[in-house]
């Protein structure tokens, strides 16, 4: 139930935003817990955005994985 | 394949699995515990256990918020519905057994019980039908609690109230460590609870209990990385708090969410289904919001309920003591079509996840 899904912010009206879950699935969600903008990605849980997402951080994770995996343990 | 899509890349998964196999001890049994229904879903759906050496076990703790709602609170919701108010909640909640009946059974007897995607939809229903009373049955861990808090602070309509059943994860993790015979070697902490609460509430696990703790995301490679990081700590005899899901989870959590939760709720001790009373483990509306407290509004308080039916071993599955297929009823008298215990009802319950995704060797 703590499932959360990323979505693209399409339109903002006050505390509400229209977001696109992909393939044209649009919904109105509450964005009062995050600072976002049109064109940004947010993590949606039960109709409320709980976090903003940025591409660079995802790439950082991959970089971190590579670093951890490349280190050999004595 | 671009970098972004590597979270599910099979080649990378194999590489992490090889690393895990390389550093895994030869014969010592290692047991890691997660406390999140979505983690159990990822692990089972993607068959991640099959990628691990035989002596590395991943067990599921109390991570399904619907499963741990005690029967007494389901009974309260049923009684409120029987008084004529419309009960709204998430779909899974409707089938969870109460002492006598579930909300779905109450609905079949004529009560008005409606499924919503989220709280905002329930409030919209109340606005659309001002001559009816609406109650939102607010179930969920820290991920969901802020959504309840936002709406309470925004003065919902007068025909709306809340039956708050939110629970907190860290006290449940602490309980598992107190069960001497469970012998956990590390925690995979839940990613989306941590988006809200940040890292600080987990600090006591490595510090006080010397328990390696890694916050992990939900893609298959996230979970495998989490297991690898725990195993690495184990091998180096360390106990640290690490964050594999740093792309979503920040050290301080979501400050806006924590702020609205602090304004709306007090932390209280409460019952968990199959577990019993846990100190400081639940949220309760602050007194200033009493008008929105459905328990007060309908004068209903059920102290005791029948949590576990005879023969059902949900209470042992919930704390990771047994696996679903060790319960004699699993996939015999208890199935997704005809669930007996709460763990088979919710889509995040361990029994339900195993029933729909596991290999069929148990049949």
XYZ file of C-alpha atoms in Angstrom:
437
model
C 0.000 0.000 0.000
C 3.031 2.237 0.239
C 3.168 1.870 -3.529
C 4.183 5.126 -5.195
C 4.411 5.816 -8.916
C 6.330 8.504 -10.815
C 4.351 10.939 -12.973
C 4.977 13.997 -15.128
C 3.410 17.306 -14.055
C 1.328 18.655 -16.951
C -0.600 21.523 -15.398
C -0.695 23.208 -11.974
C -3.679 24.963 -10.370
C -2.934 25.917 -6.752
C -2.415 22.775 -4.661
C -3.642 20.537 -7.454
C -1.755 19.349 -10.502
C -2.733 17.348 -13.505
C -0.139 14.598 -13.902
C 0.588 12.057 -16.620
C 1.388 8.508 -15.421
C 2.501 7.634 -18.944
C 0.651 6.436 -22.018
C -1.892 9.182 -21.553
C -3.180 8.198 -18.108
C -3.993 11.609 -16.608
C -5.128 12.363 -13.061
C -5.498 15.269 -10.687
C -3.259 14.943 -7.642
C -2.486 17.079 -4.615
C 1.005 18.611 -4.713
C 1.048 20.578 -1.444
C 3.790 18.371 0.070
C 6.346 19.114 -2.683
C 7.813 22.033 -4.644
C 7.437 21.181 -8.296
C 6.830 22.800 -11.679
C 5.201 21.959 -14.999
C 7.502 19.492 -16.789
C 8.904 18.122 -13.522
C 8.463 14.552 -12.274
C 6.870 13.691 -8.937
C 6.346 10.479 -6.947
C 2.607 9.906 -6.375
C 1.104 7.922 -3.491
C -2.705 7.576 -3.246
C -3.326 10.814 -5.134
C -0.710 12.929 -3.336
C 2.793 13.825 -4.529
C 5.259 12.853 -1.780
C 8.582 13.614 -3.485
C 10.081 15.358 -6.492
C 12.227 13.300 -8.843
C 15.181 14.457 -10.802
C 16.967 12.558 -13.521
C 20.446 13.339 -12.245
C 19.783 11.635 -8.947
C 18.751 8.449 -10.750
C 21.997 8.582 -12.722
C 23.901 9.170 -9.476
C 22.421 5.939 -8.084
C 23.686 3.976 -11.073
C 27.115 5.583 -10.625
C 27.085 4.679 -6.943
C 26.172 1.066 -7.782
C 29.054 0.843 -10.228
C 31.408 2.193 -7.614
C 30.246 -0.247 -4.953
C 30.317 -3.190 -7.355
C 33.785 -2.371 -8.667
C 35.329 -2.402 -5.187
C 36.693 -5.782 -4.264
C 36.448 -6.894 -0.704
C 39.668 -8.168 0.833
C 20.235 0.665 -23.028
C 20.485 4.083 -21.433
C 21.659 4.397 -17.856
C 18.187 5.278 -16.606
C 16.749 1.898 -17.461
C 19.340 -0.133 -15.576
C 17.161 -0.499 -12.476
C 15.603 -3.617 -14.037
C 18.424 -4.711 -16.336
C 18.928 -8.495 -16.103
C 22.673 -8.339 -16.825
C 23.210 -5.926 -13.960
C 21.048 -8.110 -11.704
C 23.239 -11.107 -12.542
C 26.354 -9.080 -11.787
C 25.020 -8.036 -8.363
C 23.964 -11.636 -7.682
C 27.506 -12.810 -8.498
C 28.918 -10.242 -6.101
C 26.524 -11.438 -3.425
C 27.603 -15.040 -3.993
C 31.278 -14.004 -3.820
C 31.033 -12.405 -0.406
C 28.430 -14.707 1.142
C 29.818 -16.891 3.928
C 30.063 -20.569 3.025
C 27.773 -22.122 5.588
C 26.536 -19.540 8.125
C 22.802 -18.863 7.773
C 22.163 -15.151 7.209
C 18.691 -13.700 7.619
C 17.713 -10.228 6.398
C 14.301 -8.792 7.133
C 12.302 -6.208 5.179
C 9.158 -4.545 6.518
C 7.321 -3.536 3.378
C 4.655 -5.239 1.298
C 6.016 -3.642 -1.870
C 9.470 -5.096 -1.155
C 7.897 -8.541 -0.732
C 6.094 -8.046 -4.031
C 9.334 -7.098 -5.858
C 11.306 -9.955 -4.289
C 8.652 -12.550 -5.095
C 7.476 -11.200 -8.448
C 11.010 -10.951 -9.856
C 12.116 -14.219 -8.218
C 14.992 -12.517 -6.421
C 15.271 -15.229 -3.748
C 16.273 -17.667 -6.494
C 19.305 -15.472 -7.254
C 20.618 -15.690 -3.689
C 22.859 -18.402 -2.211
C 20.880 -20.993 -0.213
C 22.131 -19.696 3.135
C 21.002 -16.086 2.507
C 17.394 -15.717 3.510
C 15.137 -12.664 3.126
C 12.065 -12.657 5.349
C 9.029 -10.355 5.400
C 8.204 -8.465 8.595
C 5.032 -6.480 9.373
C 5.024 -4.395 6.199
C 1.417 -4.620 5.103
C -0.551 -1.760 6.690
C -3.890 -3.346 5.882
C -2.906 -6.688 7.459
C -1.978 -5.202 10.831
C -5.185 -3.190 11.382
C -6.716 -4.956 14.398
C -10.171 -6.516 14.100
C -11.465 -4.055 16.730
C -10.894 -1.149 14.315
C -12.591 -2.989 11.438
C -15.483 -3.577 13.866
C -15.627 0.166 14.565
C -15.828 0.916 10.845
C -18.556 -1.719 10.387
C -20.579 -0.279 13.282
C -20.261 3.260 11.943
C -21.413 2.035 8.520
C -24.357 0.295 10.174
C -25.310 3.626 11.773
C -25.819 4.977 8.273
C -22.617 6.866 7.470
C -20.807 6.190 4.195
C -17.445 4.494 4.873
C -14.750 5.267 2.302
C -11.357 3.568 2.187
C -8.741 1.871 0.018
C -9.924 -1.274 -1.779
C -7.867 -3.779 0.212
C -9.342 -2.589 3.506
C -12.853 -3.727 2.581
C -12.079 -7.449 2.643
C -10.071 -7.492 5.881
C -11.911 -9.656 8.422
C -13.379 -8.008 11.506
C -14.472 -10.001 14.577
C -17.817 -10.787 12.951
C -17.649 -9.423 9.435
C -15.630 -7.378 6.970
C -16.705 -4.032 5.522
C -17.474 -5.836 2.260
C -19.876 -8.164 4.084
C -21.471 -5.124 5.762
C -21.845 -3.627 2.279
C -23.556 -6.763 1.011
C -26.032 -6.337 3.860
C -26.868 -2.833 2.733
C -24.254 -0.566 4.341
C -22.854 2.171 2.087
C -19.145 1.347 1.745
C -17.139 2.856 -1.115
C -13.649 2.314 -2.472
C -11.554 5.395 -3.228
C -8.108 5.855 -4.822
C -7.173 8.369 -2.166
C -8.535 10.686 0.495
C -9.094 13.616 -1.882
C -11.611 11.509 -3.814
C -13.485 10.709 -0.582
C -13.720 14.410 0.270
C -15.027 15.137 -3.215
C -17.766 12.535 -2.661
C -18.738 14.293 0.599
C -18.931 17.625 -1.224
C -21.065 16.114 -3.974
C -23.523 14.572 -1.501
C -23.842 17.120 1.344
C -26.898 15.433 2.873
C -24.946 12.259 3.698
C -22.296 11.694 6.377
C -18.924 10.419 5.149
C -16.123 8.726 7.093
C -12.652 8.036 5.704
C -11.081 4.917 7.225
C -7.459 6.130 7.214
C -5.195 3.063 7.078
C -1.493 3.169 6.242
C 2.035 3.756 7.475
C 4.031 7.007 7.403
C 3.767 7.155 3.588
C 0.000 7.617 3.790
C -0.380 9.494 7.091
C 0.653 12.920 5.698
C -2.143 12.756 3.106
C -4.643 12.438 5.976
C -2.901 15.247 7.856
C -3.064 17.695 4.911
C -6.822 17.303 4.569
C -7.519 17.544 8.310
C -5.619 20.835 8.441
C -7.604 22.156 5.457
C -10.975 22.065 7.279
C -12.801 19.275 5.490
C -16.595 19.597 5.020
C -18.763 19.263 8.160
C -20.265 15.995 6.882
C -16.797 14.398 6.824
C -14.835 12.651 9.574
C -11.894 10.283 10.023
C -11.391 6.861 11.570
C -7.626 7.082 11.952
C -5.768 3.786 11.915
C -2.285 4.930 10.903
C 0.700 3.016 12.274
C 4.439 3.731 12.477
C 7.120 1.370 11.149
C 10.192 1.899 13.395
C 8.415 0.603 16.563
C 7.492 -2.586 14.662
C 11.124 -3.041 13.604
C 12.178 -2.640 17.220
C 9.675 -5.303 18.249
C 11.242 -7.791 15.801
C 14.624 -7.262 17.455
C 13.079 -8.077 20.812
C 11.941 -11.482 19.553
C 15.073 -13.372 20.526
C 14.406 -16.414 18.369
C 13.968 -14.484 15.105
C 17.720 -13.735 14.866
C 17.826 -11.130 12.126
C 21.190 -10.101 10.664
C 20.063 -6.893 8.961
C 17.126 -4.701 7.995
C 16.044 -3.686 4.504
C 14.200 -0.498 5.493
C 11.141 0.583 3.473
C 11.818 3.129 0.719
C 8.581 5.078 0.625
C 8.081 5.292 4.387
C 11.616 6.690 4.412
C 10.774 9.312 1.759
C 8.603 10.837 4.494
C 10.521 10.136 7.720
C 14.101 10.307 6.396
C 16.999 8.391 7.927
C 17.061 9.642 11.502
C 14.371 7.309 12.969
C 16.484 4.290 11.918
C 19.680 5.480 13.603
C 18.998 3.482 16.744
C 19.121 0.151 14.887
C 22.843 0.225 14.112
C 23.723 2.285 17.183
C 21.751 0.542 19.928
C 21.169 -2.908 18.420
C 24.247 -3.137 16.148
C 21.894 -4.042 13.326
C 23.011 -3.263 9.747
C 20.213 -1.224 8.122
C 19.908 -0.286 4.449
C 17.060 1.761 2.985
C 16.269 0.285 -0.419
C 14.131 1.132 -3.429
C 11.680 -1.194 -5.140
C 13.138 -2.033 -8.526
C 14.674 -5.520 -8.592
C 18.216 -4.178 -8.794
C 17.504 -1.782 -5.901
C 16.563 -4.710 -3.674
C 19.552 -6.800 -4.777
C 21.880 -3.860 -4.111
C 20.306 -3.458 -0.667
C 21.000 -7.126 0.084
C 24.567 -6.780 -1.195
C 25.182 -3.698 0.980
C 23.857 -5.526 4.062
C 25.979 -8.565 3.324
C 29.035 -6.382 2.908
C 28.446 -4.818 6.332
C 27.981 -8.281 7.812
C 31.230 -9.514 6.280
C 33.169 -6.515 7.533
C 31.538 -6.858 10.935
C 30.023 -3.388 10.736
C 26.614 -2.011 11.639
C 25.796 1.128 9.663
C 22.761 2.953 8.352
C 23.046 3.214 4.561
C 20.749 4.633 1.908
C 20.527 2.726 -1.372
C 17.429 4.729 -2.421
C 19.145 8.126 -2.286
C 17.398 9.232 -5.491
C 14.162 9.475 -3.481
C 15.073 9.375 0.205
C 16.748 12.394 1.772
C 18.357 12.398 5.198
C 15.794 14.782 6.668
C 12.776 13.181 4.921
C 9.940 15.296 3.543
C 9.855 18.247 5.967
C 6.481 19.521 4.766
C 4.952 16.088 5.333
C 6.505 15.748 8.801
C 5.241 19.222 9.682
C 1.598 18.494 8.759
C 1.789 15.151 10.615
C 3.061 16.907 13.746
C 0.246 19.440 13.532
C -2.532 16.884 13.036
C -1.521 13.874 15.150
C -0.231 12.729 18.525
C 1.781 9.519 18.778
C 0.075 6.888 20.936
C 0.448 3.212 21.844
C -1.810 0.888 19.931
C -2.717 -2.667 18.985
C -1.459 -4.370 15.830
C -3.263 -7.420 14.501
C -1.512 -10.596 15.553
C 1.225 -8.670 17.344
C -0.431 -6.962 20.299
C 0.135 -3.572 21.813
C 3.196 -1.654 20.647
C 4.328 1.486 22.488
C 4.341 4.768 20.516
C 3.334 3.017 17.320
C 0.174 4.765 16.104
C -1.199 8.192 15.240
C -4.275 9.757 16.798
C -5.985 13.028 15.888
C -5.092 15.930 18.167
C -7.887 17.091 20.458
C -8.442 20.324 18.499
C -9.669 18.214 15.592
C -12.159 16.296 17.734
C -15.048 17.332 15.471
C -13.459 15.220 12.743
C -12.885 12.172 14.944
C -15.377 9.510 13.822
C -14.985 7.578 17.112
C -16.306 10.630 18.966
C -18.858 11.656 16.352
C -20.563 8.250 16.334
C -19.701 7.379 19.946
C -18.113 4.082 18.974
C -15.081 2.496 20.564
C -14.366 -1.241 20.322
C -11.641 -2.313 22.763
C -11.310 -5.995 21.907
C -11.692 -7.904 18.674
C -11.014 -11.377 17.359
C -7.864 -10.868 15.291
C -6.920 -14.388 14.243
C -9.310 -17.173 13.320
C -8.652 -20.674 14.626
C -6.057 -22.384 12.444
C -4.900 -19.189 10.711
C -1.217 -18.463 11.299
C -1.263 -14.878 10.074
C 0.217 -13.712 13.381
C 3.357 -15.763 12.681
C 3.539 -14.749 9.002
C 3.255 -11.047 9.919
C 6.405 -11.121 12.073
C 8.337 -13.300 9.626
C 8.441 -16.267 11.974
C 7.034 -18.644 9.345
C 6.710 -18.505 5.577
C 3.206 -18.562 4.079
C 3.619 -22.129 2.806
C 4.365 -23.291 6.352
C 0.793 -22.418 7.355
C -1.390 -25.539 7.038
C -4.217 -23.509 5.494
C -2.128 -21.813 2.777
C -3.630 -22.487 -0.682
C -5.859 -25.170 0.837
C -8.646 -23.526 2.830
C -7.100 -20.055 2.490
C -6.763 -18.739 -1.072
C -6.875 -15.300 -2.766
C -10.447 -16.085 -3.876
C -11.488 -17.139 -0.385
C -9.069 -15.602 2.116
C -9.195 -16.555 5.798
C -6.559 -14.272 7.294
C -5.643 -10.644 6.640
C -2.292 -11.695 5.079
C -4.181 -13.363 2.223
C -6.607 -10.449 1.773
C -4.410 -7.502 0.984
C -2.448 -7.320 -2.258
C 0.572 -6.528 -0.067
C -0.012 -9.333 2.430
C 2.807 -11.876 2.374
C 0.446 -14.834 1.822
C -1.333 -13.075 -1.054
C 1.945 -12.102 -2.736
C 3.206 -15.689 -2.454
C -0.097 -17.073 -3.683
C -0.098 -15.049 -6.893
C 3.616 -14.860 -7.721
C 5.505 -17.787 -6.262
C 6.531 -20.835 -8.178
C 3.801 -23.417 -7.867
C 5.886 -26.106 -6.190
C 3.749 -26.000 -3.062
C 0.617 -27.085 -4.873
